[in-house]
Short mmCIF file of C-alpha atoms in Angstrom, two decimals:
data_model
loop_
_atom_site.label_atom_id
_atom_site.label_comp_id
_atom_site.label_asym_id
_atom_site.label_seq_id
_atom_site.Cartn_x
_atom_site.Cartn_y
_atom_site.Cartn_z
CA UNK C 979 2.17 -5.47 13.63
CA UNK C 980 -0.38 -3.27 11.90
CA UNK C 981 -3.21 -1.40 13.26
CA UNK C 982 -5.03 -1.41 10.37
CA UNK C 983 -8.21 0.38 11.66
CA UNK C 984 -5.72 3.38 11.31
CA UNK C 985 -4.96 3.10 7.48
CA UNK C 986 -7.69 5.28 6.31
CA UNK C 987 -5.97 8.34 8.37
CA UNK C 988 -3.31 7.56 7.11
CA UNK C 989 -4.23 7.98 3.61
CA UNK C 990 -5.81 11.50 4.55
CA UNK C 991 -2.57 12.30 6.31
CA UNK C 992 -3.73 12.58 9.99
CA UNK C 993 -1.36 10.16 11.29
CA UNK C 994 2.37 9.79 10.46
CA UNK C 995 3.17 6.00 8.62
CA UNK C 996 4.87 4.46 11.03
CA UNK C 997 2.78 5.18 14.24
CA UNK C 998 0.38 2.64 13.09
CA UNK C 999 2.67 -0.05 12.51
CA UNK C 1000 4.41 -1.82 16.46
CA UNK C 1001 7.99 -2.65 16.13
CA UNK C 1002 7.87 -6.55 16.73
CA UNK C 1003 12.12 -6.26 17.88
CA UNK C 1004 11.38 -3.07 19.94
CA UNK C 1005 8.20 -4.86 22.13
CA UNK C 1006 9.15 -8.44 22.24
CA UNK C 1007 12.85 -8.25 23.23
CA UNK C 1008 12.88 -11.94 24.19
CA UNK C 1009 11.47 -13.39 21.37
CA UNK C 1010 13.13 -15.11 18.76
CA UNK C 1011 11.90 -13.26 15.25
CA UNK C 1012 12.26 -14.26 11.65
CA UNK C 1013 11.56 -12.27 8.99
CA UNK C 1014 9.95 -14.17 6.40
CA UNK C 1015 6.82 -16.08 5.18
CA UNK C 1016 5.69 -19.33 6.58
CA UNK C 1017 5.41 -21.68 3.18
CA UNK C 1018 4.00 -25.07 4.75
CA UNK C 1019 2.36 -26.17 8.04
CA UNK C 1020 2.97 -29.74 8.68
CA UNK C 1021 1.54 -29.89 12.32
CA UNK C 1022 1.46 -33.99 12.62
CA UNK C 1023 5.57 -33.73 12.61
CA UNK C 1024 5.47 -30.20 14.45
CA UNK C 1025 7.22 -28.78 11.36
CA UNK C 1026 6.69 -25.54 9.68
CA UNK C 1027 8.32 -24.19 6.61
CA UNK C 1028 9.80 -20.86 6.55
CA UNK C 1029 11.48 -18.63 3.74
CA UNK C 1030 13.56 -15.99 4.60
CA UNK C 1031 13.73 -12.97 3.22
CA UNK C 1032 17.01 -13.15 0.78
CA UNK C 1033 17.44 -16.70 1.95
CA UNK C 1034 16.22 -20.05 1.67
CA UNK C 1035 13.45 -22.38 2.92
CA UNK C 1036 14.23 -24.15 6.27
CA UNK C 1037 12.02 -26.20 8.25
CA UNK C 1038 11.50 -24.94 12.23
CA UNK C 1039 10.48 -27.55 14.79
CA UNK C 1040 8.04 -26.39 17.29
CA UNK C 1041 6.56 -28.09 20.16
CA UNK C 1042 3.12 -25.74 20.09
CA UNK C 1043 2.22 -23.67 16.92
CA UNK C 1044 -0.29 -20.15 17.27
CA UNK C 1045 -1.56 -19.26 13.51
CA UNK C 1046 -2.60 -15.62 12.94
CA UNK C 1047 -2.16 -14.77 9.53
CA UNK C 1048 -5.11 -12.57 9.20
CA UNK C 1049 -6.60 -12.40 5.86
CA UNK C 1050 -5.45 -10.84 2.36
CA UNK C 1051 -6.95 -8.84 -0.04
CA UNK C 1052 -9.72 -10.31 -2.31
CA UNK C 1053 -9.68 -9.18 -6.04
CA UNK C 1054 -11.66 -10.38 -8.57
CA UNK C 1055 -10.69 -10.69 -12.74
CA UNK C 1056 -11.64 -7.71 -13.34
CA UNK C 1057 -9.87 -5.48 -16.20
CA UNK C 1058 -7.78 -3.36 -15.23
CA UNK C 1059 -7.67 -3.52 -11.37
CA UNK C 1060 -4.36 -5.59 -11.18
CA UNK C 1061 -2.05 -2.55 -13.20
CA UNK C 1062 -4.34 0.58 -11.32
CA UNK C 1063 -5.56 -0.28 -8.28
CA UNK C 1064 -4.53 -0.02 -4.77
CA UNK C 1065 -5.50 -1.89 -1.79
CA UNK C 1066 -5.87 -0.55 1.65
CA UNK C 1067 -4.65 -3.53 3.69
CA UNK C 1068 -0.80 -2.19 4.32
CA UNK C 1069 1.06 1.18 5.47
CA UNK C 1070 3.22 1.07 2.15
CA UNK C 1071 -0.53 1.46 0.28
CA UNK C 1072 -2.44 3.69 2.57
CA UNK C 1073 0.85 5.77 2.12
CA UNK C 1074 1.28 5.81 -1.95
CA UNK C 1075 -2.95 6.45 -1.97
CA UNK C 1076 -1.89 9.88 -0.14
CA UNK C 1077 1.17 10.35 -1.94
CA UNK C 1078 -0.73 10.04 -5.82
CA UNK C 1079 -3.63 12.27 -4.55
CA UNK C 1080 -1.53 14.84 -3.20
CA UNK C 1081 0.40 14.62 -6.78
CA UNK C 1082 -2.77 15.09 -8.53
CA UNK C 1083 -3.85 18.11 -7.00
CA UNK C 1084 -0.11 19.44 -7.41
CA UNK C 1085 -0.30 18.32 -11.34
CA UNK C 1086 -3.82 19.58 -11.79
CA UNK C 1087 -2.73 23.05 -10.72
CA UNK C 1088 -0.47 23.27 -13.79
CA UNK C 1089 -3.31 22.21 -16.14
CA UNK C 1090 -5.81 24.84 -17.49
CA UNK C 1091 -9.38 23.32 -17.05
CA UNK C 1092 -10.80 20.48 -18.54
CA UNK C 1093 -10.87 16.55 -18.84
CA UNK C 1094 -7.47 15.99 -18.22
CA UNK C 1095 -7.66 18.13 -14.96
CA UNK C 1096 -10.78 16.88 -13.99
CA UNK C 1097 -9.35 13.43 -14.39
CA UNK C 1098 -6.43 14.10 -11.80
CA UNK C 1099 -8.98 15.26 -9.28
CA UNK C 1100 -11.35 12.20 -10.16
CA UNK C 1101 -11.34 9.28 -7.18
CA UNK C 1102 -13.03 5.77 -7.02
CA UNK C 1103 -13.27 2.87 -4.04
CA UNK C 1104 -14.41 -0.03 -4.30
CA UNK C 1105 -15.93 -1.34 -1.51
CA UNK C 1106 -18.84 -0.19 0.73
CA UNK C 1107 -17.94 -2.18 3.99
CA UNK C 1108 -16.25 0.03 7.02
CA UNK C 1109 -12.58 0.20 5.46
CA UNK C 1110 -13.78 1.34 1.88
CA UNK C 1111 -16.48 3.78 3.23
CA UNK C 1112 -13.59 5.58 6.15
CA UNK C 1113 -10.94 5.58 3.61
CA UNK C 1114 -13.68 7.17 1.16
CA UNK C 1115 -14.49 9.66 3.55
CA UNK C 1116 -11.20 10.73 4.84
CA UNK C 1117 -10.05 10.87 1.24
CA UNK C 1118 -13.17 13.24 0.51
CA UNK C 1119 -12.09 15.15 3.59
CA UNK C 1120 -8.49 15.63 2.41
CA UNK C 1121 -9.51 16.70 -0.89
CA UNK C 1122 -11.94 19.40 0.10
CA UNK C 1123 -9.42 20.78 2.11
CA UNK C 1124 -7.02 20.99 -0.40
CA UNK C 1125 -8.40 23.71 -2.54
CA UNK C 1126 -7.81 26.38 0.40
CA UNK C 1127 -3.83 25.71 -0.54
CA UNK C 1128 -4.60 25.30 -4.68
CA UNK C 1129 -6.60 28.69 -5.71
CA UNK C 1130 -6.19 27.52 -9.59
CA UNK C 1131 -8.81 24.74 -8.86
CA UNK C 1132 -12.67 24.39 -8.29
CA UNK C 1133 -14.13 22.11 -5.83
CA UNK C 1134 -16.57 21.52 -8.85
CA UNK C 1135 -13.71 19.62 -10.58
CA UNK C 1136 -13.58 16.97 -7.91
CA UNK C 1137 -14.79 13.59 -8.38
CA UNK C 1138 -15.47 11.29 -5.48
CA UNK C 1139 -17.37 7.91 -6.06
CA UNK C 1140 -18.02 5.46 -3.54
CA UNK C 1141 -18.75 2.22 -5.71
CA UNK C 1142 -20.93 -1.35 -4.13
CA UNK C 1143 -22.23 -4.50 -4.62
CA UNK C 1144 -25.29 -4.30 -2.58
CA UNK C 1145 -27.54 -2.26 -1.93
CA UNK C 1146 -26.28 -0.44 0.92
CA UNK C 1147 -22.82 0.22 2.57
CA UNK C 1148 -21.58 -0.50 6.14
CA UNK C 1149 -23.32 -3.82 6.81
CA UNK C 1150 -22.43 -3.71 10.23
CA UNK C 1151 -24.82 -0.83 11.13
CA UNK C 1152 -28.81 -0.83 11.07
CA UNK C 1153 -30.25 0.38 7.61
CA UNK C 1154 -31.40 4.21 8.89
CA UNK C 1155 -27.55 5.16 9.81
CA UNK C 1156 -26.34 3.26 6.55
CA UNK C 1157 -28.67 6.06 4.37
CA UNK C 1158 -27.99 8.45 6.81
CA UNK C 1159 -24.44 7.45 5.71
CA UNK C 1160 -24.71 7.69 2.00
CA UNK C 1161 -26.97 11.06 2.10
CA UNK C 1162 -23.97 12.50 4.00
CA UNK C 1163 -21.61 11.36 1.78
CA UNK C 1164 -23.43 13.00 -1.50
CA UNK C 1165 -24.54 16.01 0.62
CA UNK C 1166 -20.08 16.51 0.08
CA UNK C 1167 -19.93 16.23 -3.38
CA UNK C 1168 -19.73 12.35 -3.74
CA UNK C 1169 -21.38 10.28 -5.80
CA UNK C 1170 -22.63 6.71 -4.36
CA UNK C 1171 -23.05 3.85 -6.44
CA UNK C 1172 -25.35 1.30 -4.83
CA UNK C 1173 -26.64 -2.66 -6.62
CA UNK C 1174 -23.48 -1.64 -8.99
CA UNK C 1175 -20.16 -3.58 -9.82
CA UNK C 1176 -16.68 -2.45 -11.01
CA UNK C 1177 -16.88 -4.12 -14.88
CA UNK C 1178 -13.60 -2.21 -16.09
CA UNK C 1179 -10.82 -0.04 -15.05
CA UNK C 1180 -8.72 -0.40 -17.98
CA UNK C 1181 -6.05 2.87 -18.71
CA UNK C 1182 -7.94 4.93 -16.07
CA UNK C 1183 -11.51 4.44 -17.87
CA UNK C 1184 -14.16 3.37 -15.30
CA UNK C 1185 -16.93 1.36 -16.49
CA UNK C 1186 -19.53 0.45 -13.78
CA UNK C 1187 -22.48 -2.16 -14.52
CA UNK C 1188 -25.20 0.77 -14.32
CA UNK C 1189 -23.51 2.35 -17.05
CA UNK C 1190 -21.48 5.11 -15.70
CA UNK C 1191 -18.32 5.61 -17.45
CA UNK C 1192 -15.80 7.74 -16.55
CA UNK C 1193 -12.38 8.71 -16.54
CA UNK C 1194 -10.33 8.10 -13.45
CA UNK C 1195 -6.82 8.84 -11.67
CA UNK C 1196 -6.75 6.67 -8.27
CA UNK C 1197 -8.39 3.79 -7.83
CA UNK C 1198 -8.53 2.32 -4.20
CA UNK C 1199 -9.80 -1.23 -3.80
CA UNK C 1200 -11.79 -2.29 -0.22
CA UNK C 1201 -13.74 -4.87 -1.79
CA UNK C 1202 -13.25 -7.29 1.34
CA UNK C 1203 -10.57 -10.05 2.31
CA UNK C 1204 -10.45 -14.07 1.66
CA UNK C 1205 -8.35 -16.47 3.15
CA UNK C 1206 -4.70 -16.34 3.19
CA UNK C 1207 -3.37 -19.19 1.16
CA UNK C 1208 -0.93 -20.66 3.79
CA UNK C 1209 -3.79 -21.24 5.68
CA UNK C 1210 -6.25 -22.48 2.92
CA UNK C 1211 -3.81 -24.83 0.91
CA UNK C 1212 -0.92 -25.28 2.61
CA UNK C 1213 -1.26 -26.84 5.79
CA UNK C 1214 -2.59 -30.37 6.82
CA UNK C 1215 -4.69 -28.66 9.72
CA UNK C 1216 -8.64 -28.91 8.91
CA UNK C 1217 -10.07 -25.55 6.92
CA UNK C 1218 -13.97 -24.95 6.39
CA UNK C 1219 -14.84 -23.86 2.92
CA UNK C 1220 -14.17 -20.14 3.54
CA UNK C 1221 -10.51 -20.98 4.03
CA UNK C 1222 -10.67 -20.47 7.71
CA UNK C 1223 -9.40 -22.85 10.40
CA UNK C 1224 -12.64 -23.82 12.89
CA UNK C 1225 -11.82 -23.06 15.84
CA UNK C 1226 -13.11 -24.09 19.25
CA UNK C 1227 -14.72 -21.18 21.70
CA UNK C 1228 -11.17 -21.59 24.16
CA UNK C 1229 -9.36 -20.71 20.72
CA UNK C 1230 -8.23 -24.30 20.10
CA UNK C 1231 -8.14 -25.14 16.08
CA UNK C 1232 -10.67 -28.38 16.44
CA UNK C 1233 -14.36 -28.94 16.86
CA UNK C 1234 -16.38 -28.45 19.96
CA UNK C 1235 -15.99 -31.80 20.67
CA UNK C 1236 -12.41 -32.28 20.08
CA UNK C 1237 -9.58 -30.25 19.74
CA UNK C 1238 -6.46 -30.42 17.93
CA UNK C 1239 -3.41 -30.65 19.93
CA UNK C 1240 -0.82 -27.97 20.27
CA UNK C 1241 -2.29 -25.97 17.61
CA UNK C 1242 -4.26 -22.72 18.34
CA UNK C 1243 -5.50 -19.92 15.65
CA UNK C 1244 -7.74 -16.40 16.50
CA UNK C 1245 -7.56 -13.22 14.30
CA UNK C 1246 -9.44 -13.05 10.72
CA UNK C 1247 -7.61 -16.42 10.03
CA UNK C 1248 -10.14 -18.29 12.22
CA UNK C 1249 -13.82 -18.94 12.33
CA UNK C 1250 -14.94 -18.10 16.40
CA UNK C 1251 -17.93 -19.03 17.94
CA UNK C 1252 -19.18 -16.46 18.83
CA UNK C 1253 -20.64 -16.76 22.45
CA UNK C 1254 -22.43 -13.47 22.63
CA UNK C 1255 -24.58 -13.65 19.54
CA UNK C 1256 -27.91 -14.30 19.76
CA UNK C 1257 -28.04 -17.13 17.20
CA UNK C 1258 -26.96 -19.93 18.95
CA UNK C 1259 -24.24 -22.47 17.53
CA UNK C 1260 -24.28 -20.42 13.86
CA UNK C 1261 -22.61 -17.35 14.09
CA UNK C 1262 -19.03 -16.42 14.38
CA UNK C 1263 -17.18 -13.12 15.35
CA UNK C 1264 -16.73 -10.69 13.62
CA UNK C 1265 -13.10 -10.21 11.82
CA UNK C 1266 -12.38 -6.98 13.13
CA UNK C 1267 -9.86 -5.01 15.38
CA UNK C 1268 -11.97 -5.15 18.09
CA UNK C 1269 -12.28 -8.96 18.26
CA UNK C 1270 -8.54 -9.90 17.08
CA UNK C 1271 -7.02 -8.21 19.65
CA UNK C 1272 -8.73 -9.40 22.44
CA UNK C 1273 -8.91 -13.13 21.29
CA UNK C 1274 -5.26 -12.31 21.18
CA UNK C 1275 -5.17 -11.62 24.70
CA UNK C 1276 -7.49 -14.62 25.40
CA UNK C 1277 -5.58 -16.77 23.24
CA UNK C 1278 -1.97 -16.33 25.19
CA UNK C 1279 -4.02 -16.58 28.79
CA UNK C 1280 -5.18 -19.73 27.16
CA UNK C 1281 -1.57 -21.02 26.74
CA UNK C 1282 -0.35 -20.54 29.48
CA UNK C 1283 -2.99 -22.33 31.61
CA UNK C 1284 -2.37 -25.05 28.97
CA UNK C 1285 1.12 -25.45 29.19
CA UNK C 1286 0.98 -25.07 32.97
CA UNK C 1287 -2.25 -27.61 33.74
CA UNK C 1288 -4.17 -24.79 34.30
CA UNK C 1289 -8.35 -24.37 32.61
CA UNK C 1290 -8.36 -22.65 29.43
CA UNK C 1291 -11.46 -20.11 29.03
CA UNK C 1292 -13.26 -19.75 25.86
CA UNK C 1293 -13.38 -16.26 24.33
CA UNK C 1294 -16.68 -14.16 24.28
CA UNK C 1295 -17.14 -10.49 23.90
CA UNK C 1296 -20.10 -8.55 23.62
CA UNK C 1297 -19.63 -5.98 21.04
CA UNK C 1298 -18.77 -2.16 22.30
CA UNK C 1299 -20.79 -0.90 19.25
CA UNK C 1300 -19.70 0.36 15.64
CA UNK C 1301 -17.99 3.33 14.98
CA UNK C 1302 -16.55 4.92 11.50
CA UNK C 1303 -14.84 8.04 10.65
CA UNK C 1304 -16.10 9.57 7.67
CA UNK C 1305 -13.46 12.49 7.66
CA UNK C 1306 -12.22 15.21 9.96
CA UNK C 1307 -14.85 15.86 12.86
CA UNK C 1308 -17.21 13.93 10.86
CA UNK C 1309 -17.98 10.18 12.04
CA UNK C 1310 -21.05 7.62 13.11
CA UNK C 1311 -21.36 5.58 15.77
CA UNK C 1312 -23.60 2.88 16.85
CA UNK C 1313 -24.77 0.36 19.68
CA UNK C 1314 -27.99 -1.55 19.49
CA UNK C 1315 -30.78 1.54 19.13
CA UNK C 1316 -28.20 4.20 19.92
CA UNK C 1317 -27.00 5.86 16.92
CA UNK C 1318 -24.44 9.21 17.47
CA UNK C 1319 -23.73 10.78 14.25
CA UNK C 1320 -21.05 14.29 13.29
CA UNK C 1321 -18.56 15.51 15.87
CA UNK C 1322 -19.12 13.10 18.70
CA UNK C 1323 -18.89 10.07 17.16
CA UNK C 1324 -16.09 11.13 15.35
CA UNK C 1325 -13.94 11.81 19.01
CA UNK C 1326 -15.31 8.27 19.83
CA UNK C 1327 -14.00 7.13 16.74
CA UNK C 1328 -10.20 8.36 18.10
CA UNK C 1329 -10.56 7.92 21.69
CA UNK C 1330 -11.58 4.18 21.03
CA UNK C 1331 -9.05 3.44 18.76
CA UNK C 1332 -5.97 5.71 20.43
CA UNK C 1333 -6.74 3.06 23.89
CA UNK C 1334 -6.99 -0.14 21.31
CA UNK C 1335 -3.92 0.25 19.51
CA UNK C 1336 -1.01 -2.04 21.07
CA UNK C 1337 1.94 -0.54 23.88
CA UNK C 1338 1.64 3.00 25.50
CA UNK C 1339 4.47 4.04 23.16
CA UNK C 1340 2.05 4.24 20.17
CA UNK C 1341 -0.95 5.49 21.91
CA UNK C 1342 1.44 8.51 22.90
CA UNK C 1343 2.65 9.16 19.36
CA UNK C 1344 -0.38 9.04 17.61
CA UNK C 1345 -2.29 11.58 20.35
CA UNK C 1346 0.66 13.89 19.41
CA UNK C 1347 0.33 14.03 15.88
CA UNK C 1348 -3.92 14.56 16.44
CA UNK C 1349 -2.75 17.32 18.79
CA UNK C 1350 -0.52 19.09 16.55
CA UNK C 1351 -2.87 18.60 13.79
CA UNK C 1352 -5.20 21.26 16.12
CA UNK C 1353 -2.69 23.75 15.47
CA UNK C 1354 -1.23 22.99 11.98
CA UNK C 1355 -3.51 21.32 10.22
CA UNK C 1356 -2.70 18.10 8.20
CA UNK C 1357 1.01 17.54 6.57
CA UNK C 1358 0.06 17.83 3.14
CA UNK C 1359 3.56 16.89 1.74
CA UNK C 1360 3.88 14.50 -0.62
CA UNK C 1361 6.55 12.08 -0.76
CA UNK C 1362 5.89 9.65 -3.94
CA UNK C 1363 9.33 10.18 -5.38
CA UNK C 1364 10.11 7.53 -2.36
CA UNK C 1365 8.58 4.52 -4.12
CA UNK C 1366 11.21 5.42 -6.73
CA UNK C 1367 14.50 6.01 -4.49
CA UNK C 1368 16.81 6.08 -7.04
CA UNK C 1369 15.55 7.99 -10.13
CA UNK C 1370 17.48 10.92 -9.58
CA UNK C 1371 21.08 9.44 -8.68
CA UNK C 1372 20.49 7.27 -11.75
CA UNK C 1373 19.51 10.62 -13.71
CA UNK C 1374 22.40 12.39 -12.55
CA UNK C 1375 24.77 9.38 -13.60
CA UNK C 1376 23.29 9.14 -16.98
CA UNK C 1377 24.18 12.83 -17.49
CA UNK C 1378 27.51 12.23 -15.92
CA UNK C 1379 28.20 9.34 -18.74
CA UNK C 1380 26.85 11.25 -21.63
CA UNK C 1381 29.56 14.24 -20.57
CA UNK C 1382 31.96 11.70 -20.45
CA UNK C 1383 31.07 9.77 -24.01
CA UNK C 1384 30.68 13.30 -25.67
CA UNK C 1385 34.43 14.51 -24.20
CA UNK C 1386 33.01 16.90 -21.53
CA UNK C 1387 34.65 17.52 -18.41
CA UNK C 1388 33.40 15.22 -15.66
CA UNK C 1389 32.16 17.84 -13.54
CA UNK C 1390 30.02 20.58 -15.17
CA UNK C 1391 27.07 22.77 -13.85
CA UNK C 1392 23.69 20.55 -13.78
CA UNK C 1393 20.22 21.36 -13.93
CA UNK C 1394 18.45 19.88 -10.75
CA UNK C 1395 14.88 18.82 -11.69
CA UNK C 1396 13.35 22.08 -9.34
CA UNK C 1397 15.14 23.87 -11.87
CA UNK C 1398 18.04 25.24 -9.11
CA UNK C 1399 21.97 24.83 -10.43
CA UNK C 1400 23.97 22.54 -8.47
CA UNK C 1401 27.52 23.02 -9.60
CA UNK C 1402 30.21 20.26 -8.79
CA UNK C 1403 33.86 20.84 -8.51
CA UNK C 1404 37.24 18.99 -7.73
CA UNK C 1405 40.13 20.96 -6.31
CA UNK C 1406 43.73 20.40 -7.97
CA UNK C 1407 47.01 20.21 -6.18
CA UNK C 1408 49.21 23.14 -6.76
#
């Protein structure tokens, strides 16, 4: 299960990988888990479809079935995105965004000044809405740091642009904070592009509809989510138009006059009346951390007052406020009239978020790291030979075989790529 409210510090290194991400085996020892992707719903013979990983598709009877898929990405055909973009929706991506600006700055520093350098220290997200603008600013943050390690650069070579639809960025907070937002951003060096749209990002050459081009190294994409297709196509459960199951206020997939039985959905998979919003019978909550795991929490109470005769409850929570990082000791918070902005929304930022995140264990682990971080700063180490495991074993194997084809001996001093000499040897029997 991933926190994902934790993915932009990831990204800018103040949190290790795996602390955001709850071990389903290591927290649910009595559950029965598959690892694999649900294919088909067919809830009128209580049958759902499942594929393995490595193996095949089986069908799994189930007397009640709980749908919280969340949401996925949503792209658009744009040019370029699908071979240079990243998303922000995983660990494994908030993880190689780190990794390939970390490599940048290290690449950069070998480069004498220029476009090619400036290009390696060059950044664009898409996406104004909370996840685009925190990963944007913790990003920003990262970066400015950086140069204190990289003396060969200029923090005048760095490119940061922030790049949206609409005319403003975090919908979720009054318009005042939202400028505030975007003056703060640009007072840092950025660059925010508001009413504008990603038209290409074909071999690292932005082109934005209000005719900025540029040339680019990382491109992160936050441009929002849309239904997951299991949920929008492949399941004989009702969906509204957005792809979402309607959901009754107790969490029951249905109408509020009838609900469907056995089957129950919450999370950003589900359209929830929302109970605490001032329009009455047209608004739903909001898909966010703060909702999904507490209609979690409703949502199992729920079952087992079902299950055991009991009164269900419907869900309604009265929002806690907004809060955003926007980079290290820098953050915004609001709630209603109340807006906090700099160093003490940003500790409201963690202190919310270290108590939200699921089982002590994690809470604990991700406190340490922002403790240690006090001392030592942020782990700038970058680890992108990972996505590629195996380069260098195949490297050294090549070399091995070319010895061999060209009548060398099969072990022979070899360059290692940090340009050390690893020498290999094989004793002999006297």
């Amino acid at each position: 299960m991933t926190y994902q409210p934790f993915l932009p510090e990831v990204a800018a290194g103040s949190i290790e990988a795996r602390h955001v991400a709850v071990s389903l085996r290591r927290h649910l020892p009595h559950t029965h888990l598959i690892v694999g992707s649900v294919v088909h719903i067919d809830h009128a013979h209580r049958r759902a479809t499942v594929r393995p990983v490595g193996g095949t598709e089986q069908d799994l009877q189930y007397d009640t079935v709980v749908i919280t898929a969340g949401a996925v990405t949503r792209t658009f055909p744009i040019p370029g995105i699908e071979d240079e973009a990243v998303g922000l929706k995983y660990v494994e991506e908030a993880v190689a965004i780190r990794d390939r600006l970390l490599t940048a700055f290290e690449q950069a520093a070998t480069l004498p000044a220029g476009p090619e350098r400036r290009k390696l220290l060059t950044v664009t997200v898409v996406g104004g809405g909370f996840s685009g603008v925190e990963a944007f600013g913790e990003l920003l943050s990262l970066a400015t740091a950086l140069f204190e390690h990289y003396p060969e650069l200029s923090a005048d070579e760095l490119g940061f642009h922030l790049v949206e639809v609409r005319d403003r960025i975090l919908p979720e907070v009054s318009d005042k904070p939202a400028r505030w937002v975007v003056e703060h951003l640009e007072k840092r060096g950025a660059r925010v592009h508001l009413d504008t749209s990603l038209v290409s990002a074909v071999n690292d050459h932005i082109v934005l509809s209000d005719g900025t081009e540029y040339d680019n190294h990382l491109l992160v994409w936050a441009a929002g989510n849309q239904s997951n297709s299991v949920v929008a196509r492949h399941t004989d459960l009702p969906v509204d138009r957005a792809g979402h199951f309607p959901v009754r206020a107790d969490l029951r997939i249905g109408t509020p006059y009838a609900a469907i039985p056995d089957a129950w959905a919450a999370g950003d998979n589900a359209a929830v009346p929302d109970l605490a919003s001032d329009i009455p019978g047209g608004s739903f909550t909001v898909p966010n951390a703060q909702n999904a795991v507490r209609q979690g929490k409703r949502l199992a109470r729920n079952i087992v007052a079902d299950l055991r005769g009991g009164t269900v409850k419907p869900y309604k929570h009265h929002s806690l406020g907004t809060v955003a990082t926007l980079g290290l000791g820098k953050g915004i918070f609001q709630y209603r009239l109340i807006v906090i902005k700099g160093l003490l929304a940003w500790l409201m930022h963690r202190g919310y978020h270290v108590l939200a995140v699921p089982t002590w264990e994690r809470k604990v682990r991700v406190a340490l790291v922002w403790f240690s971080a006090l001392f030592y700063g942020r782990d700038i180490v970058s680890l992108l030979s990972v996505q590629h495991p195996r380069a260098e074993f195949v490297a050294a194997s090549l070399g091995a075989r070319q010895r061999r084809d060209a009548g060398g001996p099969m072990a022979a001093d070899a360059a290692a790529p940090d340009g050390t000499v690893a020498t290999a040897s094989r004793e002999r029997p006297s």
